[in-house]
Amino acid sequence: MAAKEDLYSKILPRRLRQSRPGSMKSSSNLDVLLSMGFSRHRALKSLVSTGGRSVQAACDWLFSHVDDPFLDDPLPREFVLYLRPSGPLQNQLSHFWQQSRVTCGKNKAHNIFPHITLCQFFMCVDPKVEALCEALQTTVQQWRGRFPRPLPLELYTSSNFIGLFVEEQVADVLRQFAADFATEAVRKTEVKVEPHKKQLHLTLAYNFPSDHLSSLEKLAKGIEVKLGCDWLAVLFSRDIRFANHETLRVMYPYMPQNDDELELVPGDFIFTSSMDQTSTSEGWVHGTSLATGLSGLLPENYVSLADESDTWVFHGVSATVPLPYSIISGPVSPQQVLRFSGSHTRQPKRTVFVCRHGERMDVVFGKHWLTLCSDSKGRYVRSNLNMPPSLPLWGGQRDYDMDAPITVFGSTQARLVGEALLESNTMIDFVYCSPSLRCVQTAQNILKGLQQDGKLKVRVEPGLFEWTKWVSGNSMPAWIPPTDLAAANFSVDTAYRPLIPANKLTVSESYENYMSRSYQVTKDILSDCKNTGNNVLIVAHASSLEACTRQLQGRSPQNAKDFIQVVRKIPYLGFCACEEQGETGMWQLVDPPILPLTHGPNHSFDWKETLLQE
């Protein structure tokens, strides 16, 4: 007990600072874990530590922490309530974050995503976290429709701080919301929450060298603070043991050579404290793994500095309040968080997103992949886990040799992109795709991730097909007609009439013709969608990211050789965003609202050949 009391004495008096996402689900997940034989304490700890995403995530956490010396300690977590921006303003802030980091390097503001702090950090034990989330939900419902529109922000700079401050009268309204949440938290959980009493603001940069001030201030003045923005009220938590530690990301794997060393797995995070480094050898640091809870020595050059909030957990709040002013889907789970809708001082800018399709079967399994999944009677038989369980319209109707589907991983890639768009609160008004089956399947899975499957209809546009010079053989692929796709449960618009019919495409078109076709069909799509929606998603080919956006920006096409080099660098689910600049008719590439998706090749594994070798 003495050791535990020492730990609490070090933790509790600290000045508390700031946090990030995960979410506590209903008690059904807890019931499942209890029925599996886990103790109530461990089950609750795993759910809170993973944000209640799923039973599987909780189980994985428990199994990886089986040797964690603190697994059975009743340590509370630190929580905080933030307002996070989304929509057009968030895109501008993300651009500022990236540009300031590139121009001036990392400063203290980069440790945490853009936010307005509504309360100080506070402690909550695991058994009360679900009730804490319910307290926020209740407060959200009570405040429906009462938030200022828009939220006025004003730029402020000093020698070592740059931020956006909330106008004081409006800030008082937000403080009252935080106070009501604090009251509800005490009533439901007996947890004391202290609303933020200082000036409410969004920090852009602080604790930076003085010679960086002018560059940072110039970038900050480029942020259009009057852009439309939805503000999300969200709870984050962090492990109290590591609140004052440095956060490192594991870059390379390392297997321990001695008993006091720590195994490193790429993607894991390591917490280090300067107090623990006094007796370590040069080039080595002492740290604790987020993934396992284990501590030990590790080579310093195998890790890199990460952002403090990278290890925080998001806690979503379940609710059913109708839009606006209420609830939208949370970033890492289908649960929900508060939304304050800010009025737009002008019409939002139109954006076209262009995305490459997911991983294709014929690339993974070779051009003769069909022979690997056909039995003697011509029926489809899955012979690898990365092959889909079934294919639409299998049989004589299909031209799979010329029109390959995507793999299981390709579907997963696409859903991840859809989930990321949902997390960033990006609204998609129209979806167009190439007639290639791989593009239709990718679009469908993006809609699933967006939770718009069956709500938005995909418009299949042959004019978005790739450069026909790359088509093998002397004829175009026999694509599945939209009516047949709809019959196979694809969410396609059967009433849509293509801008360029399939029979107008010919094999071996010139490069100039392909670029002209892509530009024209993109312009026609944007013209058709004008005044009825702002955001258009095009799902097509690697070449489409360049072909559909370059001339839209007023830039001339590259020569064919340079164009091919660009296309080769675009991965599956490569994603770009092109934004209209006012009423000028000009468009410009901007930072996409989602993070890039990095993935690599994986060879086929045959256990017999590998494990039974002599």
XYZ file of C-alpha atoms in Angstrom:
614
model
C 0.000 0.000 0.000
C 2.865 2.377 0.721
C 4.036 2.240 -2.897
C 0.517 2.972 -4.119
C 0.121 5.884 -1.715
C 3.440 7.293 -2.925
C 2.168 7.097 -6.510
C -1.053 8.967 -5.647
C 0.880 11.609 -3.740
C 2.951 12.290 -6.850
C -0.058 12.391 -9.155
C -2.906 14.169 -7.367
C -1.347 17.585 -6.524
C -0.256 18.271 -10.119
C -1.522 21.200 -12.141
C -3.627 19.541 -14.849
C -3.304 20.394 -18.520
C -5.058 18.916 -21.656
C -6.482 15.644 -23.693
C -8.011 13.344 -27.022
C -10.684 10.550 -28.447
C -12.467 6.932 -27.623
C -15.976 6.233 -26.071
C -17.900 4.332 -23.420
C -20.689 2.175 -24.823
C -23.742 0.726 -23.101
C -23.414 -1.791 -20.313
C -23.997 -4.649 -22.797
C -20.269 -4.695 -23.609
C -19.532 -4.974 -19.903
C -21.994 -7.858 -19.587
C -20.277 -9.709 -22.429
C -16.854 -9.288 -20.832
C -18.168 -10.460 -17.458
C -19.720 -13.522 -19.086
C -16.306 -14.310 -20.580
C -14.881 -14.605 -17.067
C -13.088 -11.270 -16.704
C -13.340 -9.549 -13.343
C -15.546 -6.470 -13.171
C -12.562 -4.239 -12.418
C -10.558 -5.485 -15.414
C -13.546 -5.399 -17.740
C -14.336 -1.778 -16.841
C -10.683 -0.775 -17.095
C -10.384 -2.266 -20.581
C -13.583 -0.585 -21.791
C -12.567 2.836 -20.485
C -8.998 2.467 -21.798
C -10.290 1.691 -25.312
C -13.144 4.185 -25.321
C -15.733 1.383 -25.288
C -15.285 0.848 -29.038
C -16.066 -2.881 -28.920
C -15.721 -6.065 -26.911
C -12.939 -7.131 -29.277
C -10.920 -3.971 -28.596
C -11.380 -4.455 -24.854
C -10.286 -8.105 -25.048
C -7.228 -7.187 -27.107
C -6.313 -4.559 -24.520
C -6.677 -7.047 -21.653
C -4.576 -9.707 -23.340
C -1.800 -7.233 -24.195
C -1.796 -5.880 -20.597
C -1.790 -9.253 -18.854
C 1.646 -8.473 -17.332
C 0.943 -4.774 -16.653
C 1.919 -4.243 -12.971
C -0.858 -1.616 -12.645
C -3.602 -3.746 -14.248
C -5.443 -4.330 -10.974
C -4.783 -0.950 -9.364
C -7.894 1.271 -9.051
C -6.207 4.270 -10.634
C -8.642 6.874 -12.004
C -8.168 8.510 -15.397
C -7.913 12.220 -16.104
C -10.763 13.716 -18.156
C -11.340 17.046 -19.863
C -14.142 18.669 -21.863
C -13.157 20.412 -25.079
C -14.825 22.168 -27.975
C -13.350 20.938 -31.252
C -13.946 22.721 -34.572
C -14.964 20.886 -37.723
C -15.921 21.791 -41.262
C -14.317 24.632 -43.287
C -12.680 26.325 -40.293
C -11.147 23.040 -39.176
C -9.668 22.595 -42.668
C -8.036 26.023 -42.378
C -6.702 25.240 -38.915
C -5.268 21.925 -40.126
C -3.551 23.769 -42.956
C -2.106 26.285 -40.455
C -0.928 23.400 -38.229
C 0.890 21.749 -41.127
C 2.363 24.925 -42.595
C 3.565 26.267 -39.238
C 5.213 22.929 -38.485
C 6.969 22.891 -41.853
C 7.955 26.572 -41.731
C 8.954 26.959 -38.085
C 9.138 23.465 -36.654
C 7.085 22.041 -33.810
C 5.959 24.280 -30.937
C 3.934 23.464 -27.810
C 0.597 23.993 -29.552
C 1.301 21.027 -31.838
C 1.108 18.648 -28.875
C -2.676 18.866 -28.942
C -5.201 19.252 -31.790
C -7.097 22.585 -32.175
C -9.588 23.043 -29.320
C -11.215 25.383 -26.826
C -10.877 24.192 -23.221
C -14.189 24.226 -21.322
C -12.974 22.773 -18.022
C -9.843 21.814 -16.130
C -8.664 18.210 -16.070
C -10.489 16.156 -13.466
C -10.360 12.597 -12.106
C -12.988 9.912 -12.711
C -12.800 6.246 -11.713
C -13.687 3.577 -14.254
C -17.084 2.524 -12.780
C -18.394 6.100 -13.153
C -17.239 6.850 -16.709
C -20.453 5.710 -18.368
C -22.486 7.960 -16.063
C -20.077 10.817 -16.813
C -20.804 10.424 -20.536
C -24.520 10.408 -19.720
C -24.044 13.681 -17.832
C -22.677 15.302 -21.002
C -25.512 13.833 -23.033
C -28.091 15.272 -20.627
C -26.431 18.689 -20.741
C -26.392 18.565 -24.554
C -30.130 17.897 -24.632
C -30.849 20.724 -22.198
C -28.830 23.164 -24.316
C -30.277 22.234 -27.683
C -30.680 25.381 -29.805
C -29.217 27.757 -27.208
C -25.715 28.271 -28.617
C -24.550 31.475 -30.329
C -24.376 31.443 -34.126
C -21.682 31.927 -35.265
C -18.985 31.665 -32.598
C -17.029 34.962 -32.929
C -13.238 34.574 -32.825
C -10.556 37.267 -32.805
C -6.851 36.806 -33.510
C -4.454 37.762 -30.700
C -0.649 37.670 -30.792
C 2.114 38.296 -28.286
C 5.843 37.591 -28.165
C 5.367 33.870 -27.467
C 1.640 33.186 -27.988
C -0.806 33.276 -30.929
C -4.444 32.320 -30.561
C -8.080 32.922 -31.463
C -10.106 34.343 -28.560
C -13.864 33.981 -28.105
C -15.738 37.298 -27.710
C -16.353 37.657 -23.958
C -20.151 37.838 -23.993
C -20.328 34.634 -26.023
C -17.622 33.061 -23.854
C -19.915 33.549 -20.850
C -22.543 31.425 -22.606
C -20.030 28.631 -23.158
C -18.907 28.862 -19.528
C -22.510 28.394 -18.439
C -22.750 25.260 -20.583
C -19.587 23.950 -18.889
C -21.037 24.865 -15.469
C -24.237 22.960 -16.249
C -22.172 19.941 -17.262
C -20.219 20.209 -14.002
C -23.483 20.269 -12.021
C -24.796 17.255 -13.914
C -21.504 15.390 -13.427
C -21.690 15.872 -9.661
C -25.323 14.747 -9.621
C -24.718 11.587 -11.638
C -21.195 10.611 -10.578
C -20.153 12.761 -7.588
C -17.179 13.777 -9.749
C -16.132 17.392 -9.294
C -15.555 19.306 -12.533
C -14.107 22.823 -12.515
C -15.223 24.946 -15.514
C -12.485 26.954 -17.232
C -12.573 30.483 -15.790
C -9.904 32.143 -17.928
C -10.508 33.702 -21.338
C -11.774 31.034 -23.737
C -9.521 30.660 -26.726
C -8.116 28.336 -29.351
C -4.312 28.218 -29.182
C -2.518 28.406 -32.526
C 1.098 28.572 -31.320
C 2.997 29.133 -28.081
C 6.406 28.715 -26.497
C 8.183 29.280 -29.823
C 11.465 31.096 -30.600
C 11.004 34.850 -30.961
C 12.408 34.852 -34.502
C 9.465 32.660 -35.590
C 6.840 35.213 -34.519
C 6.527 37.076 -37.826
C 6.193 33.879 -39.897
C 3.634 32.352 -37.538
C 1.673 35.600 -37.324
C 1.537 35.830 -41.125
C 0.206 32.274 -41.368
C -2.336 32.931 -38.601
C -3.670 36.023 -40.382
C -4.462 33.762 -43.341
C -7.067 31.856 -41.291
C -10.572 32.986 -42.243
C -12.185 32.948 -38.793
C -15.653 33.749 -40.177
C -15.859 30.498 -42.121
C -18.704 28.183 -41.195
C -17.857 25.773 -38.402
C -19.540 23.066 -36.353
C -18.203 22.925 -32.785
C -18.132 19.512 -31.144
C -18.269 19.161 -27.359
C -16.209 16.077 -26.560
C -14.725 14.259 -23.567
C -11.144 12.992 -23.632
C -9.155 11.050 -21.078
C -5.556 10.063 -20.430
C -3.629 7.782 -18.105
C -2.734 9.781 -14.987
C 0.591 7.982 -14.633
C 1.970 9.591 -17.782
C 0.420 13.071 -17.790
C 3.806 14.777 -17.277
C 5.781 12.390 -19.446
C 7.158 12.815 -22.942
C 5.326 10.780 -25.597
C 7.389 8.868 -28.160
C 6.281 6.822 -31.164
C 7.999 3.513 -31.946
C 9.465 3.613 -35.460
C 11.368 0.311 -35.633
C 10.946 -3.133 -34.028
C 13.334 -4.203 -31.291
C 13.645 -7.534 -29.478
C 15.122 -7.333 -25.964
C 18.660 -8.648 -25.517
C 18.550 -8.381 -21.711
C 15.914 -8.783 -19.015
C 15.674 -5.052 -18.292
C 14.954 -4.082 -21.916
C 11.570 -3.367 -23.480
C 10.236 -4.967 -26.682
C 9.350 -2.378 -29.328
C 6.555 -2.773 -31.873
C 6.158 -0.104 -34.598
C 3.090 2.043 -33.993
C 3.194 1.667 -30.214
C 3.801 4.683 -27.967
C 6.361 4.981 -25.193
C 6.113 7.291 -22.175
C 9.367 8.606 -20.742
C 10.183 10.865 -17.790
C 13.368 12.847 -17.235
C 13.367 11.565 -13.638
C 13.820 7.984 -14.890
C 16.830 8.717 -17.127
C 19.499 9.447 -14.498
C 21.008 5.958 -14.495
C 20.524 4.970 -18.146
C 23.386 4.458 -20.575
C 24.011 6.940 -23.384
C 21.770 6.205 -26.366
C 19.238 4.376 -24.188
C 16.113 5.647 -22.420
C 13.779 4.156 -19.844
C 10.113 4.104 -20.825
C 6.711 2.452 -20.484
C 4.716 0.972 -23.376
C 1.166 2.191 -23.981
C 0.276 -1.142 -25.617
C 1.425 -3.393 -22.761
C 1.990 -1.240 -19.673
C 5.462 -2.779 -19.320
C 8.567 -0.708 -18.611
C 12.213 -1.091 -19.542
C 15.201 0.261 -21.421
C 15.039 0.894 -25.156
C 17.386 2.279 -27.834
C 16.696 5.985 -28.278
C 17.142 5.941 -32.045
C 14.252 3.464 -32.451
C 11.649 6.043 -31.370
C 10.663 9.568 -32.381
C 8.843 12.404 -30.650
C 5.041 12.178 -30.868
C 2.250 14.589 -29.980
C 0.949 14.421 -26.423
C -2.652 13.873 -27.558
C -1.775 10.871 -29.767
C -2.411 8.553 -26.806
C -5.597 10.154 -25.477
C -8.929 8.345 -25.519
C -12.132 9.801 -26.941
C -15.357 9.147 -25.016
C -18.423 9.534 -27.222
C -21.895 10.262 -25.919
C -24.935 8.346 -27.130
C -27.954 10.522 -27.920
C -30.987 10.831 -30.184
C -31.540 14.592 -30.361
C -32.456 15.703 -33.929
C -30.183 18.009 -35.939
C -29.216 20.814 -35.892
C -27.621 21.930 -32.607
C -27.293 18.454 -31.334
C -25.501 15.304 -32.216
C -23.202 14.001 -34.918
C -21.196 10.798 -35.216
C -18.001 10.690 -33.181
C -14.541 10.143 -34.605
C -13.793 6.594 -33.515
C -17.127 4.962 -32.884
C -20.728 5.109 -34.031
C -21.531 6.940 -30.809
C -22.181 10.637 -30.827
C -21.103 14.057 -29.606
C -22.580 17.536 -29.334
C -22.759 19.762 -32.382
C -23.143 23.540 -32.300
C -24.048 24.660 -35.811
C -22.464 27.996 -36.667
C -24.240 30.011 -39.309
C -22.299 30.636 -42.513
C -21.595 34.248 -43.272
C -21.387 33.278 -46.929
C -22.052 30.310 -49.137
C -19.537 27.537 -48.280
C -16.908 26.848 -50.887
C -17.547 23.981 -53.265
C -15.080 21.103 -53.151
C -14.497 18.140 -55.418
C -12.772 15.136 -53.845
C -11.071 12.615 -56.136
C -10.185 9.174 -54.807
C -8.506 6.129 -56.324
C -10.157 2.728 -55.964
C -9.058 0.067 -53.462
C -6.666 -2.849 -53.848
C -7.566 -4.971 -56.892
C -7.725 -8.750 -57.127
C -5.722 -9.116 -60.334
C -2.803 -7.128 -58.904
C -2.661 -9.125 -55.657
C -3.236 -12.597 -57.126
C -1.932 -12.112 -60.680
C -3.648 -11.921 -64.056
C -4.747 -15.558 -63.764
C -6.450 -14.976 -60.426
C -9.737 -16.367 -61.744
C -8.284 -19.866 -61.873
C -7.523 -19.639 -58.142
C -11.165 -19.119 -57.206
C -13.060 -21.280 -59.709
C -13.880 -24.945 -59.091
C -14.286 -27.622 -61.758
C -17.923 -26.597 -62.303
C -17.086 -22.935 -62.748
C -18.387 -21.876 -59.350
C -16.704 -19.158 -57.317
C -14.603 -20.610 -54.478
C -12.663 -18.404 -52.075
C -9.078 -19.701 -51.771
C -7.553 -16.842 -49.746
C -8.818 -14.672 -46.915
C -8.160 -11.566 -49.007
C -10.631 -12.809 -51.620
C -14.223 -11.675 -51.025
C -16.661 -14.400 -49.863
C -18.683 -13.870 -53.050
C -18.668 -11.809 -56.229
C -21.691 -10.101 -57.826
C -23.221 -11.806 -60.854
C -20.598 -14.534 -61.010
C -20.873 -16.604 -64.173
C -21.175 -16.092 -67.880
C -22.574 -12.567 -67.484
C -19.319 -11.197 -66.123
C -16.111 -10.023 -67.750
C -13.913 -10.340 -64.673
C -10.782 -10.770 -66.795
C -11.166 -7.179 -67.983
C -12.991 -5.767 -64.963
C -11.411 -7.046 -61.745
C -13.083 -6.527 -58.345
C -11.354 -5.312 -55.184
C -10.008 -7.518 -52.417
C -11.288 -7.775 -48.849
C -8.491 -5.414 -47.847
C -9.566 -3.063 -50.630
C -13.036 -2.921 -49.084
C -11.485 -2.237 -45.672
C -9.358 0.568 -47.105
C -12.447 2.193 -48.582
C -14.467 1.938 -45.366
C -11.558 3.549 -43.457
C -11.699 6.531 -45.813
C -15.459 6.805 -45.323
C -15.067 6.645 -41.550
C -12.382 9.341 -41.695
C -14.688 11.596 -43.724
C -17.397 11.023 -41.137
C -14.960 11.799 -38.322
C -13.950 15.076 -39.986
C -17.641 16.011 -40.368
C -17.221 16.219 -44.157
C -20.564 16.224 -45.931
C -20.702 14.484 -49.321
C -23.600 15.632 -51.509
C -22.922 13.652 -54.696
C -20.878 10.569 -55.552
C -19.716 9.791 -59.083
C -17.576 6.823 -60.063
C -15.957 5.123 -63.015
C -17.905 2.114 -64.366
C -15.077 -0.251 -63.372
C -16.318 -2.705 -60.758
C -13.366 -1.877 -58.490
C -14.478 1.776 -58.454
C -18.144 0.965 -57.837
C -17.199 -1.347 -54.948
C -14.866 1.286 -53.502
C -17.539 3.978 -53.663
C -20.030 1.638 -51.995
C -17.645 0.920 -49.114
C -16.786 4.594 -48.650
C -20.518 5.222 -48.262
C -20.679 2.445 -45.674
C -17.923 4.144 -43.676
C -19.786 7.448 -44.034
C -22.973 5.734 -42.808
C -24.617 6.880 -46.068
C -24.983 3.463 -47.711
C -28.475 3.334 -49.211
C -29.001 7.067 -48.593
C -26.647 8.490 -51.229
C -26.812 6.958 -54.700
C -23.644 6.506 -56.762
C -23.783 7.897 -60.285
C -21.843 5.576 -62.608
C -20.107 7.774 -65.204
C -18.162 6.053 -68.057
C -16.451 9.363 -68.800
C -14.429 8.855 -65.593
C -12.785 5.652 -66.852
C -8.982 5.688 -66.992
C -6.832 6.337 -70.060
C -7.998 3.689 -72.519
C -4.448 3.258 -73.828
C -3.930 1.120 -70.724
C -6.756 -1.291 -71.601
C -5.391 -4.689 -72.653
C -6.857 -6.267 -75.789
C -8.789 -4.718 -78.628
C -12.059 -3.930 -76.883
C -13.331 -2.101 -73.824
C -14.357 -4.045 -70.689
C -17.963 -5.244 -70.453
C -18.949 -3.357 -67.315
C -21.916 -4.379 -65.183
C -24.879 -2.126 -66.111
C -26.259 0.065 -63.284
C -29.563 -1.816 -63.291
C -27.731 -5.090 -62.636
C -25.580 -3.417 -59.983
C -28.724 -2.185 -58.226
C -30.185 -5.709 -58.406
C -26.985 -6.931 -56.723
C -27.624 -4.474 -53.829
C -25.243 -1.737 -54.932
C -26.422 1.777 -54.057
C -26.350 3.148 -57.622
C -28.577 5.701 -59.311
C -30.326 3.788 -62.091
C -32.006 6.978 -63.345
C -28.683 8.736 -63.999
C -27.871 9.392 -67.641
C -24.097 9.423 -68.290
C -22.387 12.515 -69.606
C -20.272 10.290 -71.844
C -21.936 6.961 -72.746
C -19.781 3.835 -72.587
C -20.089 3.265 -76.346
C -18.348 6.586 -76.988
C -15.092 5.326 -75.419
C -12.545 3.737 -77.740
C -9.402 1.732 -77.100
C -6.010 3.453 -77.367
C -7.209 7.055 -77.210
C -4.516 9.708 -77.289
C -3.192 11.246 -74.084
C -4.559 14.632 -75.161
C -8.012 13.112 -75.654
C -7.949 11.441 -72.223
C -6.994 14.672 -70.448
C -9.621 16.619 -72.389
C -12.288 13.996 -71.620
C -11.480 13.963 -67.907
C -11.489 17.752 -67.677
C -14.751 18.084 -69.575
C -16.619 15.437 -67.578
C -15.411 16.957 -64.290
C -16.602 20.422 -65.369
C -19.955 18.975 -66.442
C -20.355 17.146 -63.113
C -19.655 20.340 -61.180
C -22.033 22.292 -63.385
C -24.819 19.739 -62.879
C -24.312 19.784 -59.092
C -24.069 23.560 -58.714
C -26.654 25.104 -56.382
C -27.784 21.659 -55.207
C -24.738 20.603 -53.187
C -21.245 21.748 -52.277
C -19.145 18.583 -52.047
C -18.708 16.073 -54.865
C -16.796 12.805 -54.454
C -15.324 11.174 -57.567
C -14.118 7.588 -57.164
C -12.058 6.522 -60.138
C -8.446 5.638 -60.979
C -4.924 6.682 -60.006
C -4.739 8.822 -63.142
C -7.980 10.604 -62.217
C -6.460 12.572 -59.335
C -4.291 14.422 -61.849
C -6.587 14.322 -64.897
C -9.717 15.592 -63.112
C -8.072 18.459 -61.220
C -5.080 19.833 -63.146
C -6.903 21.819 -65.851
C -9.615 22.723 -63.335
C -6.898 24.806 -61.648
C -6.054 26.570 -64.888
C -2.855 24.545 -65.349
C -1.891 22.983 -68.664
C -1.520 19.184 -68.876
C 1.960 17.780 -68.367
C 3.569 15.737 -71.108
C 2.566 12.074 -71.107
C 5.881 10.870 -69.672
C 5.690 13.131 -66.609
C 2.000 12.309 -66.188
C 2.802 8.590 -65.951
C 5.432 9.270 -63.294
C 2.831 11.128 -61.198
C 0.289 8.320 -61.582
C 2.793 5.719 -60.376
C 3.097 7.543 -57.048
C -0.631 7.430 -56.256
C -1.530 4.496 -53.943
C -4.829 2.715 -53.497
C -7.334 5.137 -51.963
C -5.078 8.073 -52.809
C -7.241 11.114 -52.035
C -7.131 14.784 -53.027
C -9.358 17.837 -52.610
C -9.850 20.709 -55.053
C -11.706 23.803 -53.826
C -13.474 26.548 -55.738
C -11.998 29.990 -55.113
C -14.915 32.363 -54.645
C -16.905 33.257 -57.751
C -13.878 33.391 -60.046
C -14.489 29.965 -61.512
C -10.953 28.956 -60.561
C -10.165 25.954 -58.407
C -7.193 25.131 -56.187
C -5.853 21.969 -54.572
C -6.142 22.158 -50.771
C -5.376 19.881 -47.845
C -7.897 17.007 -47.745
C -10.060 16.771 -44.615
C -8.686 13.302 -43.846
C -5.280 11.843 -43.079
C -3.392 9.828 -45.730
C -3.722 6.041 -45.716
C -0.351 4.267 -45.817
C -0.129 0.554 -46.550
C 2.406 -1.787 -48.100
C 2.694 -5.035 -50.045
C 2.417 -8.421 -48.359
C 3.648 -11.629 -49.968
C 1.528 -14.789 -50.045
C 2.241 -17.010 -47.043
C 2.327 -20.805 -47.470
C 2.932 -22.424 -44.100
C 4.039 -25.700 -45.673
C 6.743 -24.120 -47.797
C 7.885 -21.876 -44.971
C 7.558 -24.000 -41.852
C 8.289 -27.472 -43.212
C 11.511 -26.564 -44.969
C 14.441 -28.829 -44.101
